Short mmCIF file of C-alpha atoms in Angstrom, two decimals:
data_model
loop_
_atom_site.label_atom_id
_atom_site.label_comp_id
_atom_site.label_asym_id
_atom_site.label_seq_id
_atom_site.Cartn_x
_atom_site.Cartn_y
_atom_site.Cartn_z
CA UNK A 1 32.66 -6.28 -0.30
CA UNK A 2 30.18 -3.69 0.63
CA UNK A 3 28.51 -2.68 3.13
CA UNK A 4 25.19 0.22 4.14
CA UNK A 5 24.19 1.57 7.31
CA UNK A 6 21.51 3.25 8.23
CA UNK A 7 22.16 5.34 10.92
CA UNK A 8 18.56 6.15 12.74
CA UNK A 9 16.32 2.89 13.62
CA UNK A 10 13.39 5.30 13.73
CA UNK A 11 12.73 9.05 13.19
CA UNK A 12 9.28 10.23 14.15
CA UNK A 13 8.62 13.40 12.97
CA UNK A 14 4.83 15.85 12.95
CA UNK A 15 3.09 16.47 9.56
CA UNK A 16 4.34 19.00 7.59
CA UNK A 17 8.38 18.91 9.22
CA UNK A 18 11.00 18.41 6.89
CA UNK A 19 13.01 14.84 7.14
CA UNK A 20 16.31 13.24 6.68
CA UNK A 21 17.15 9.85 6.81
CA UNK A 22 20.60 9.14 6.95
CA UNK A 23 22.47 6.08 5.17
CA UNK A 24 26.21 5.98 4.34
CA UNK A 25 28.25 3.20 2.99
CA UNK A 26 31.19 1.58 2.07
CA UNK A 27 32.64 -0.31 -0.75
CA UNK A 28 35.68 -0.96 -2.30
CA UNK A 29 35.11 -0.24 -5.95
CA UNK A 30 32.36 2.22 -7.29
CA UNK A 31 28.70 1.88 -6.64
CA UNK A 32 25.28 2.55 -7.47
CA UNK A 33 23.03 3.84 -4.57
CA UNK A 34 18.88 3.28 -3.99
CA UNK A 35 16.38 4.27 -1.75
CA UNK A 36 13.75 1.79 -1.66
CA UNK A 37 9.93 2.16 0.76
CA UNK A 38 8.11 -0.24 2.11
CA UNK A 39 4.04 -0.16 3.44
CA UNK A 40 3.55 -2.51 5.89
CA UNK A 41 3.00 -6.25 4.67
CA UNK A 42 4.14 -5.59 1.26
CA UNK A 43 7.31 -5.35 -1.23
CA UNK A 44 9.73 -2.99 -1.38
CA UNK A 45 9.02 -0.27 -4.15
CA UNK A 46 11.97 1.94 -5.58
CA UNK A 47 11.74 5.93 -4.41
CA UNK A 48 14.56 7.02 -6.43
CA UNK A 49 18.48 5.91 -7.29
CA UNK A 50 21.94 7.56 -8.49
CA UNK A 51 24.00 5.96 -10.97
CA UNK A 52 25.95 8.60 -12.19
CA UNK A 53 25.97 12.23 -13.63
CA UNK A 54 24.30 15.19 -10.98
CA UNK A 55 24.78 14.49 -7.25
CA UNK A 56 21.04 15.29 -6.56
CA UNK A 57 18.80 12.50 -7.39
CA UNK A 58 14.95 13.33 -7.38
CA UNK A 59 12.66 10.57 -6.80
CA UNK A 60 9.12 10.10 -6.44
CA UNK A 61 6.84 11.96 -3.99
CA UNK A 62 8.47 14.63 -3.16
CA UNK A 63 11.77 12.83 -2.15
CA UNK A 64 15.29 13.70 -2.97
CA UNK A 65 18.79 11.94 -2.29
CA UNK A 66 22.35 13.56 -2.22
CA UNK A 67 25.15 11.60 -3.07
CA UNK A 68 28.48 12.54 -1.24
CA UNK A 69 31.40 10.70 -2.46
CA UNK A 70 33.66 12.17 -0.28
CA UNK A 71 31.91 11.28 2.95
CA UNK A 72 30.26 7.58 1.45
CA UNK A 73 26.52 9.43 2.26
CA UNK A 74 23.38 8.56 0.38
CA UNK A 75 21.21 10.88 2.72
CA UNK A 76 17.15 11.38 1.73
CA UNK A 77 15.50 14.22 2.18
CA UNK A 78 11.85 15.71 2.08
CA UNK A 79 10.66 19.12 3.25
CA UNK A 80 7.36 19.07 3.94
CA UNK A 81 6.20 14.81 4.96
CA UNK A 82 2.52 13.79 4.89
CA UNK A 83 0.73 10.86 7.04
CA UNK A 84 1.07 9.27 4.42
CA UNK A 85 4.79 8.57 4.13
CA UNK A 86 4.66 6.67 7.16
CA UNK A 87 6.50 3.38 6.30
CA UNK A 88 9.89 1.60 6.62
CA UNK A 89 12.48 2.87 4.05
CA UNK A 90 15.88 0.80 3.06
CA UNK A 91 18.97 2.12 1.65
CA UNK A 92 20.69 -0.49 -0.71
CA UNK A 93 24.00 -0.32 -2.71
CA UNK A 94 25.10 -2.59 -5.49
CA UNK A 95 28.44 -2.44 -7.13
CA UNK A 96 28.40 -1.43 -10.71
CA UNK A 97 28.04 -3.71 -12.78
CA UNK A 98 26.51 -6.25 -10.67
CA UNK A 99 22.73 -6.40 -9.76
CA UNK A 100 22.99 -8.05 -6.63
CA UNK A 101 22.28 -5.54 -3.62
CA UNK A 102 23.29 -4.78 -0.17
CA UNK A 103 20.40 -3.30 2.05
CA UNK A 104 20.68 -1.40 5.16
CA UNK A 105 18.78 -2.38 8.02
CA UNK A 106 16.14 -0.07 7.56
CA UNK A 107 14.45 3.45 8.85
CA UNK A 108 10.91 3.40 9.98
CA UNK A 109 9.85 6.79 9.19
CA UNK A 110 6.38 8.02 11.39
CA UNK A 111 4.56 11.21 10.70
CA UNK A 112 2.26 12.08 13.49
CA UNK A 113 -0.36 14.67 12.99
CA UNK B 1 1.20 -5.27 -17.00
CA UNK B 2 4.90 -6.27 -16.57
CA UNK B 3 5.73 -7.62 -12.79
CA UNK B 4 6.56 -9.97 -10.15
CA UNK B 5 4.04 -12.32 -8.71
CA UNK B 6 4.55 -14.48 -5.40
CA UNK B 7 1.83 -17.06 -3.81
CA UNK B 8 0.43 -17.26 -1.32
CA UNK B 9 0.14 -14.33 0.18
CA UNK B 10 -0.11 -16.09 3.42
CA UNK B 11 1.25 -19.88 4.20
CA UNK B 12 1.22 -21.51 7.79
CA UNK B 13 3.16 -25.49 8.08
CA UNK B 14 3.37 -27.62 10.45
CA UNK B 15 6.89 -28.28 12.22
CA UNK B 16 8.61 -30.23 9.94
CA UNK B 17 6.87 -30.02 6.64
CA UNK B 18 8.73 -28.38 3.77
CA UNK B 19 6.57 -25.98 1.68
CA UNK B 20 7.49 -24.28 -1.48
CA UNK B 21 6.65 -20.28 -2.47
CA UNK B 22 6.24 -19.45 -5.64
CA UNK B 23 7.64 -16.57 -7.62
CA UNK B 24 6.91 -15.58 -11.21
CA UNK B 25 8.35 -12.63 -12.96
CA UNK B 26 7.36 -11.33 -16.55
CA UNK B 27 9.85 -8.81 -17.37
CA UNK B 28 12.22 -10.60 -18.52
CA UNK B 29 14.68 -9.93 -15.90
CA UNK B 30 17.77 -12.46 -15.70
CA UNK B 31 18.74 -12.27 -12.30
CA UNK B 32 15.91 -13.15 -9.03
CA UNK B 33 16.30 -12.82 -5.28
CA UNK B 34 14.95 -14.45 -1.95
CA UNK B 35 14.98 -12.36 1.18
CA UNK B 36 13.86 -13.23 3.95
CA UNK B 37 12.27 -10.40 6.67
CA UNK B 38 12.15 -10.52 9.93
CA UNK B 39 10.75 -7.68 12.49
CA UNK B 40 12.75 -5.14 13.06
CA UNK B 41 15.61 -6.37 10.79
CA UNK B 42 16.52 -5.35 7.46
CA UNK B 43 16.28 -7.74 4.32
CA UNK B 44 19.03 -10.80 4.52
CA UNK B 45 19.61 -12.97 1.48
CA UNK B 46 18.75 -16.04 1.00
CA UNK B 47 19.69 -17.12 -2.64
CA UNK B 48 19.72 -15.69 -6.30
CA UNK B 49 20.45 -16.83 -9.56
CA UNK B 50 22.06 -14.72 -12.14
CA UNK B 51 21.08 -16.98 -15.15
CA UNK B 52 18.82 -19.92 -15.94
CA UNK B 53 20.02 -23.47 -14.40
CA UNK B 54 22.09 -21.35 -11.99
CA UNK B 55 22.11 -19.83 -8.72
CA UNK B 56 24.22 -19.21 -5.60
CA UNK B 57 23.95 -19.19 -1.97
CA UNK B 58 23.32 -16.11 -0.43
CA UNK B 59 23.59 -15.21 3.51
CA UNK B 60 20.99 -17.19 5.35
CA UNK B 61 21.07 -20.31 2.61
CA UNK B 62 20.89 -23.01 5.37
CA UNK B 63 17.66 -24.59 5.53
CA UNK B 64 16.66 -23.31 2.37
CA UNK B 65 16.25 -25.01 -1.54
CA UNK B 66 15.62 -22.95 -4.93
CA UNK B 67 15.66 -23.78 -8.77
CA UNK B 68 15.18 -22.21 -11.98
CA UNK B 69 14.34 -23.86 -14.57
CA UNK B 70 12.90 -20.86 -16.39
CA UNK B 71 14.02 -17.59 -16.84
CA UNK B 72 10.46 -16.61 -15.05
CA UNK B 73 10.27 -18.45 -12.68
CA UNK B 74 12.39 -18.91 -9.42
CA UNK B 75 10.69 -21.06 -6.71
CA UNK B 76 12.01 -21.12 -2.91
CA UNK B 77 11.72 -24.21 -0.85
CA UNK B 78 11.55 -24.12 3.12
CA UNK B 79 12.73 -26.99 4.54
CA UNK B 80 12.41 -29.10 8.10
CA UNK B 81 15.96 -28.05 8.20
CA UNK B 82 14.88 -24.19 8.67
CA UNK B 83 14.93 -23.91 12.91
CA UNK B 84 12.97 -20.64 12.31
CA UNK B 85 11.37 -20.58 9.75
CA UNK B 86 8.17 -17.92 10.54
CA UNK B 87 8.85 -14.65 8.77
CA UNK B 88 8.07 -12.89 5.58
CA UNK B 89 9.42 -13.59 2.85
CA UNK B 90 10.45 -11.20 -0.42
CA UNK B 91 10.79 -12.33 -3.98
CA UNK B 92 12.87 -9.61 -6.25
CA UNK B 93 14.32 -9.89 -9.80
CA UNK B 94 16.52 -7.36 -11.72
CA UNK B 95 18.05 -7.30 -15.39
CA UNK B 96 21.60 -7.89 -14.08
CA UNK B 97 23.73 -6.29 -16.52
CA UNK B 98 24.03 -3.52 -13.84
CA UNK B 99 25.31 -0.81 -16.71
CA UNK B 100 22.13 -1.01 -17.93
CA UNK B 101 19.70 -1.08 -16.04
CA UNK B 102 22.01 0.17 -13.06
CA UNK B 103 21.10 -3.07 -10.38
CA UNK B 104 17.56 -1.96 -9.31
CA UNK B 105 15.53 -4.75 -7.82
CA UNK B 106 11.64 -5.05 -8.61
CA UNK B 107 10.06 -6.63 -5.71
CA UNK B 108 6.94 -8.93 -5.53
CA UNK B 109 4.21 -9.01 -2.85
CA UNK B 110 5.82 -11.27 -0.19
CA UNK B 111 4.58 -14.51 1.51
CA UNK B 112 4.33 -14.29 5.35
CA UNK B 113 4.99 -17.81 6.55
CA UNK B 114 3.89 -19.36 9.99
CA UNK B 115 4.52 -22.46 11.26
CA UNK B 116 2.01 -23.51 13.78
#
């Protein structure tokens, strides 16, 4: 079994500000880690993922994960946030080779100007 | 272009109708997904099938009737048996053969349903 948790309900942060949303998880055999985003009233789209190899995952717009084995963290990062990455964002893990996912609960991110 | 479609965008029953979403995939993924969304909650499962002429009950199954016939398509039933049924609702497919394609979900759209 695993299991994700998201660790901030919702971090507002001012244009410009670096972010971090936390996730960590746990599971009993080894895992594959997302970051998914979601705009209001519509699907989840994936940001970025790790599946093996360099602990630094880049994604798309500007976002980056770090995966820390040691301390079951999946953290994402972004230095500098716009307006427009104002949305909810979901952590998911899925043990290898299986597709079926576990989601966290969910972080909704809002960038004030 | 390769994707996941889900109608209607926006459904509203009666109490104790049953009403059907659609979901239609064309990349030929082998595994789909039904979440269902609710405000302020993170995704729960409903069901998900793996293969053709299979699937399994997820978290939330009660209430709740799927098929798949084809490979494309995996249609979710809501029925009189669903207490709450108002919330939105997320189709999602995946190849399944996680070493491949490492277990990322694609996710359609949604359907937000109300009942009146």
């Amino acid at each position: 079994a695993q299991s994700v948790t998201q660790l901030d309900s919702q971090v507002p942060v001012f244009e410009e500000a670096p972010v971090e949303l936390r996730c960590n998880y746990s599971s009993s055999v080894s895992v594959y880690l997302f970051w998914y985003v979601q705009y209001p009233n519509q699907g989840l789209q994936l940001l970025l993922k790790y599946l093996s190899g360099s602990t630094l995952v880049k994604g798309i717009n500007g976002f980056e994960a770090e995966f820390n084995k040691s301390q079951t963290s999946f953290h994402l990062r972004k230095p500098s946030v716009h307006i427009s990455d104002t949305a909810e964002y979901f952590c998911a893990v899925s043990a290898m080779n299986r597709g079926k996912s576990t989601f966290g609960d969910g972080t909704t991110l809002t960038v004030k100007p | 272009d390769g994707g996941i479609t889900q109608s209607p965008k926006y459904l509203f029953r009666k109490e104790g109708q049953n009403v059907t979403l659609s979901c239609e995939q064309n990349l030929n993924h082998d595994a789909m997904y039904w979440y269902r969304q609710d405000p302020g909650q993170g995704l729960r499962l409903i069901y998900y099938s793996q293969i053709v002429n299979d699937f399994q009950k997820g978290d939330i199954a009660e209430g709740y009737s799927v098929s798949r016939e084809k490979k494309e398509s995996f249609p979710l039933t809501v029925t009189s048996a669903q207490k709450n049924p108002t919330a939105f609702y997320l189709c999602a497919s995946s190849r399944d053969r996680a070493g491949v394609a490492g277990g990322e979900q694609f996710f359609g759209p949604g359907t937000r349903l109300t009942v009146l």
